[in-house]
Amino acid sequence: MSIRGLFITMEGGEGVGKSTNLTFLENFLHDKGVDVVCTREPGGTRIGEDIRNLLLQIRQEKVSAMAELLLIFAARAQHIREFIEPALATGQVVLCDRFTDATYAYQCGGRGVAWDTVKQLEELVQDKLRPDVTLLLDAPTAVGMSRARGRGELDRFEQEDLDFFERVRISYLKQANDDSGRYRIIDASVSLDSVQQQLLAVGNEVFSYWRERSVES
Ligand code: TMP
């Protein structure tokens, strides 16, 4: 009998080190023999990456919050059908850099879109698909922003002000608090070494869960 894989998402504000730490977790699981694939949102498919470019590009005209939201869910719809669901169906562990919790944090928290609007789209586009585990890399907003700004040119989201990212952080922490069974909060304000020690604990937890399920099947 084949088993369904695991869907793990990584979330956090700007400059918290998601990419580096996602690669670290991917390598850790891969070395343990786990069949793991990495992807990201917005993006993960050719259509999704085109939409990502559209979303991140700095434009002269103001992008309406609703247009932004629908583009994000259009990319997500394609990502789920073309990549995430097929991978989970073959038993793979899918590590995804951001998913719908980012929409609650950025579009609801940051832009002020109604929570219920995102909820309706989530149900329409995802049906029952929700992450099994979500890692929140958390750091004080000013710390993350100064790291992000040090990377050079800013995209359309990174140009937002400190208040916007404070609201994003508050939303993430609230989501983590409301769904503590799914969330693991990682303190990303400490050294990379200490962040990775925390990630190893989650990696080991995921590995044990994956192994148990493999033995059962
Ligand atoms: P990244 O910086 O993690 O690659 O993500 C690109 C930007 O997209 C980031 O600034 C957050 C934003 N974003 C949203 O606003 N809503 C979403 O649902 C997702 C997935 C990303």
Short mmCIF file of C-alpha atoms and ligand atoms in Angstrom, two decimals:
data_model
loop_
_atom_site.label_atom_id
_atom_site.label_comp_id
_atom_site.label_asym_id
_atom_site.label_seq_id
_atom_site.Cartn_x
_atom_site.Cartn_y
_atom_site.Cartn_z
CA MET A 1 0.00 0.00 0.00
CA SER A 2 1.40 3.45 -0.82
CA ILE A 3 1.34 6.18 1.83
CA ARG A 4 0.77 9.85 1.44
CA GLY A 5 3.84 12.02 1.97
CA LEU A 6 4.24 14.88 4.39
CA PHE A 7 3.65 18.52 3.63
CA ILE A 8 6.01 20.80 5.57
CA THR A 9 6.02 24.56 5.17
CA MET A 10 8.51 27.19 6.31
CA GLU A 11 7.29 30.68 7.13
CA GLY A 12 8.64 33.96 8.47
CA GLY A 13 9.12 37.63 7.71
CA GLU A 14 11.85 39.12 5.54
CA GLY A 15 15.50 38.32 6.32
CA VAL A 16 14.88 35.48 8.78
CA GLY A 17 16.98 33.02 6.74
CA LYS A 18 14.30 30.78 5.24
CA SER A 19 16.24 29.76 2.12
CA THR A 20 19.45 28.76 3.94
CA ASN A 21 17.53 26.87 6.60
CA LEU A 22 15.21 25.13 4.16
CA THR A 23 18.25 23.81 2.28
CA PHE A 24 19.75 22.71 5.62
CA LEU A 25 16.59 20.77 6.50
CA GLU A 26 16.36 19.30 3.00
CA ASN A 27 19.97 18.04 3.20
CA PHE A 28 19.42 16.63 6.68
CA LEU A 29 16.34 14.64 5.59
CA HIS A 30 17.94 13.58 2.33
CA ASP A 31 20.99 12.21 4.21
CA LYS A 32 18.63 10.19 6.39
CA GLY A 33 17.23 8.54 3.26
CA VAL A 34 13.99 10.51 3.12
CA ASP A 35 12.56 11.14 -0.34
CA VAL A 36 12.30 14.93 -0.04
CA VAL A 37 11.59 17.71 -2.55
CA CYS A 38 11.83 21.46 -2.07
CA THR A 39 9.62 24.12 -3.60
CA ARG A 40 8.43 27.68 -2.96
CA GLU A 41 5.54 30.12 -3.14
CA PRO A 42 4.73 32.15 -5.01
CA GLY A 43 6.32 29.93 -7.64
CA GLY A 44 7.18 26.25 -7.87
CA THR A 45 5.91 25.82 -11.44
CA ARG A 46 6.61 27.73 -14.65
CA ILE A 47 3.27 29.50 -14.44
CA GLY A 48 3.83 30.14 -10.73
CA GLU A 49 7.28 31.61 -11.33
CA ASP A 50 5.85 33.94 -14.01
CA ILE A 51 3.21 35.09 -11.52
CA ARG A 52 5.93 35.50 -8.88
CA ASN A 53 7.85 37.86 -11.17
CA LEU A 54 4.69 39.87 -11.73
CA LEU A 55 4.06 40.09 -7.98
CA LEU A 56 7.60 41.03 -6.94
CA GLN A 57 8.28 43.53 -9.71
CA ILE A 58 8.27 47.19 -8.68
CA ARG A 59 5.57 48.96 -10.69
CA GLN A 60 4.48 52.54 -11.22
CA GLU A 61 0.80 51.79 -10.69
CA LYS A 62 -0.54 50.67 -7.32
CA VAL A 63 -1.37 46.95 -7.28
CA SER A 64 -4.80 46.45 -5.68
CA ALA A 65 -4.81 44.15 -2.66
CA MET A 66 -7.48 41.97 -4.33
CA ALA A 67 -5.48 41.63 -7.58
CA GLU A 68 -2.43 40.67 -5.52
CA LEU A 69 -4.42 38.13 -3.52
CA LEU A 70 -5.95 36.48 -6.61
CA LEU A 71 -2.57 36.26 -8.34
CA ILE A 72 -1.15 34.52 -5.27
CA PHE A 73 -3.98 32.00 -5.26
CA ALA A 74 -3.75 31.51 -9.06
CA ALA A 75 -0.08 30.55 -8.62
CA ARG A 76 -1.04 28.32 -5.68
CA ALA A 77 -3.78 26.52 -7.63
CA GLN A 78 -1.27 25.58 -10.32
CA HIS A 79 1.39 24.64 -7.77
CA ILE A 80 -0.95 22.30 -5.91
CA ARG A 81 -2.19 20.49 -9.00
CA GLU A 82 1.06 20.34 -10.94
CA PHE A 83 3.56 19.74 -8.13
CA ILE A 84 2.43 19.41 -4.50
CA GLU A 85 -0.40 16.88 -4.81
CA PRO A 86 1.44 14.55 -7.22
CA ALA A 87 4.52 14.58 -4.94
CA LEU A 88 2.46 13.84 -1.81
CA ALA A 89 0.58 11.11 -3.67
CA THR A 90 3.85 9.29 -4.34
CA GLY A 91 4.83 9.51 -0.65
CA GLN A 92 7.39 12.31 -0.93
CA VAL A 93 8.10 14.82 1.81
CA VAL A 94 7.40 18.25 0.33
CA LEU A 95 9.28 21.18 1.91
CA CYS A 96 7.65 24.42 0.81
CA ASP A 97 9.10 27.90 1.34
CA ARG A 98 5.88 29.75 2.31
CA PHE A 99 2.27 28.72 1.74
CA THR A 100 -1.16 30.07 2.72
CA ASP A 101 -0.11 31.19 6.21
CA ALA A 102 1.96 33.81 4.34
CA THR A 103 -1.25 35.02 2.71
CA TYR A 104 -2.89 35.42 6.12
CA ALA A 105 0.23 37.21 7.40
CA TYR A 106 0.99 39.48 4.43
CA GLN A 107 -2.39 40.04 2.78
CA CYS A 108 -4.58 40.02 5.94
CA GLY A 109 -2.05 41.24 8.52
CA GLY A 110 -0.02 43.48 6.23
CA ARG A 111 -2.58 44.75 3.72
CA GLY A 112 -5.77 44.49 5.74
CA VAL A 113 -7.64 41.98 3.53
CA ALA A 114 -10.49 40.32 5.46
CA TRP A 115 -9.53 37.00 7.06
CA ASP A 116 -12.70 35.40 5.76
CA THR A 117 -11.89 36.32 2.14
CA VAL A 118 -8.63 34.35 2.36
CA LYS A 119 -10.41 31.52 4.16
CA GLN A 120 -12.92 31.22 1.30
CA LEU A 121 -10.15 31.13 -1.31
CA GLU A 122 -8.21 28.62 0.78
CA GLU A 123 -11.19 26.28 0.82
CA LEU A 124 -11.90 26.78 -2.89
CA VAL A 125 -8.32 26.32 -4.12
CA GLN A 126 -6.94 23.81 -1.61
CA ASP A 127 -9.95 21.70 -0.69
CA LYS A 128 -8.56 19.67 2.25
CA LEU A 129 -4.85 20.32 1.64
CA ARG A 130 -3.18 21.91 4.69
CA PRO A 131 0.45 21.65 5.88
CA ASP A 132 1.22 18.79 8.31
CA VAL A 133 3.96 20.81 10.02
CA THR A 134 4.82 24.51 9.77
CA LEU A 135 8.12 26.00 10.92
CA LEU A 136 7.98 29.66 11.79
CA LEU A 137 11.37 31.37 11.73
CA ASP A 138 10.82 34.29 14.03
CA ALA A 139 13.05 37.31 14.67
CA PRO A 140 12.34 40.89 15.76
CA THR A 141 11.19 42.84 12.71
CA ALA A 142 14.08 45.30 12.76
CA VAL A 143 16.63 42.45 12.80
CA GLY A 144 15.07 40.70 9.78
CA MET A 145 14.64 43.93 7.86
CA SER A 146 18.21 45.05 8.30
CA ARG A 147 19.39 41.63 7.05
CA ALA A 148 17.03 41.84 4.05
CA ARG A 149 18.09 45.41 3.25
CA GLY A 150 21.74 44.35 3.39
CA ARG A 151 21.10 41.93 0.50
CA GLY A 152 20.79 44.77 -1.99
CA GLU A 153 17.93 45.62 -4.33
CA LEU A 154 14.49 45.42 -2.75
CA ASP A 155 11.41 43.85 -4.36
CA ARG A 156 7.85 45.23 -4.18
CA PHE A 157 7.16 43.59 -0.79
CA GLU A 158 10.53 44.39 0.74
CA GLN A 159 9.89 48.07 0.06
CA GLU A 160 7.09 48.13 2.64
CA ASP A 161 7.75 49.92 5.94
CA LEU A 162 8.51 48.62 9.42
CA ASP A 163 4.84 48.83 10.51
CA PHE A 164 3.78 46.53 7.66
CA PHE A 165 6.33 43.91 8.74
CA GLU A 166 5.36 44.31 12.39
CA ARG A 167 1.79 43.42 11.41
CA VAL A 168 3.09 40.45 9.39
CA ARG A 169 5.06 39.20 12.40
CA ILE A 170 2.14 39.63 14.79
CA SER A 171 -0.10 37.69 12.40
CA TYR A 172 2.40 34.83 12.13
CA LEU A 173 2.80 34.62 15.91
CA LYS A 174 -0.96 34.63 16.36
CA GLN A 175 -1.39 31.85 13.79
CA ALA A 176 1.34 29.82 15.54
CA ASN A 177 -0.35 30.34 18.88
CA ASP A 178 -3.80 29.39 17.53
CA ASP A 179 -2.51 26.25 15.82
CA SER A 180 0.26 25.16 18.17
CA GLY A 181 -0.09 21.47 17.22
CA ARG A 182 1.04 22.19 13.67
CA TYR A 183 3.52 25.00 14.32
CA ARG A 184 7.12 24.87 15.53
CA ILE A 185 8.51 28.31 16.36
CA ILE A 186 12.24 28.66 15.69
CA ASP A 187 14.09 31.61 17.23
CA ALA A 188 15.86 33.05 14.18
CA SER A 189 17.44 36.00 16.00
CA VAL A 190 20.33 33.85 17.28
CA SER A 191 23.43 32.58 15.39
CA LEU A 192 22.98 30.33 12.35
CA ASP A 193 24.43 27.47 14.35
CA SER A 194 21.82 27.83 17.08
CA VAL A 195 19.01 28.14 14.53
CA GLN A 196 20.18 24.91 12.92
CA GLN A 197 20.29 23.13 16.29
CA GLN A 198 16.60 23.98 16.68
CA LEU A 199 15.93 22.79 13.12
CA LEU A 200 17.61 19.46 13.82
CA ALA A 201 15.04 18.78 16.54
CA VAL A 202 12.23 19.32 14.03
CA GLY A 203 14.14 17.34 11.37
CA ASN A 204 14.44 14.38 13.74
CA GLU A 205 10.76 14.61 14.60
CA VAL A 206 9.82 14.62 10.89
CA PHE A 207 12.19 11.73 10.22
CA SER A 208 10.69 9.59 13.02
CA TYR A 209 7.18 10.30 11.81
CA TRP A 210 8.13 9.49 8.20
CA ARG A 211 9.89 6.25 9.25
CA GLU A 212 6.94 5.10 11.36
CA ARG A 213 4.61 5.62 8.45
CA SER A 214 6.95 3.84 6.05
CA VAL A 215 7.14 0.83 8.39
CA GLU A 216 3.35 0.73 8.74
CA SER A 217 2.72 0.68 4.99
P1 TMP B 1 10.10 35.20 -0.49
O1 TMP B 1 10.77 36.47 -0.16
O2 TMP B 1 9.91 34.32 0.67
O3 TMP B 1 10.71 34.51 -1.65
O4 TMP B 1 8.56 35.55 -0.92
C1 TMP B 1 8.29 36.54 -1.82
C2 TMP B 1 7.35 37.57 -1.24
O5 TMP B 1 6.01 37.17 -1.46
C3 TMP B 1 7.50 37.84 0.24
O6 TMP B 1 7.79 39.21 0.41
C4 TMP B 1 6.15 37.55 0.82
C5 TMP B 1 5.21 37.56 -0.37
N1 TMP B 1 4.08 36.66 -0.23
C6 TMP B 1 2.83 37.18 0.08
O7 TMP B 1 2.69 38.39 0.24
N2 TMP B 1 1.79 36.32 0.21
C7 TMP B 1 1.90 34.97 0.03
O8 TMP B 1 0.91 34.22 0.17
C8 TMP B 1 3.21 34.43 -0.29
C9 TMP B 1 3.36 32.97 -0.50
C10 TMP B 1 4.26 35.31 -0.41
#
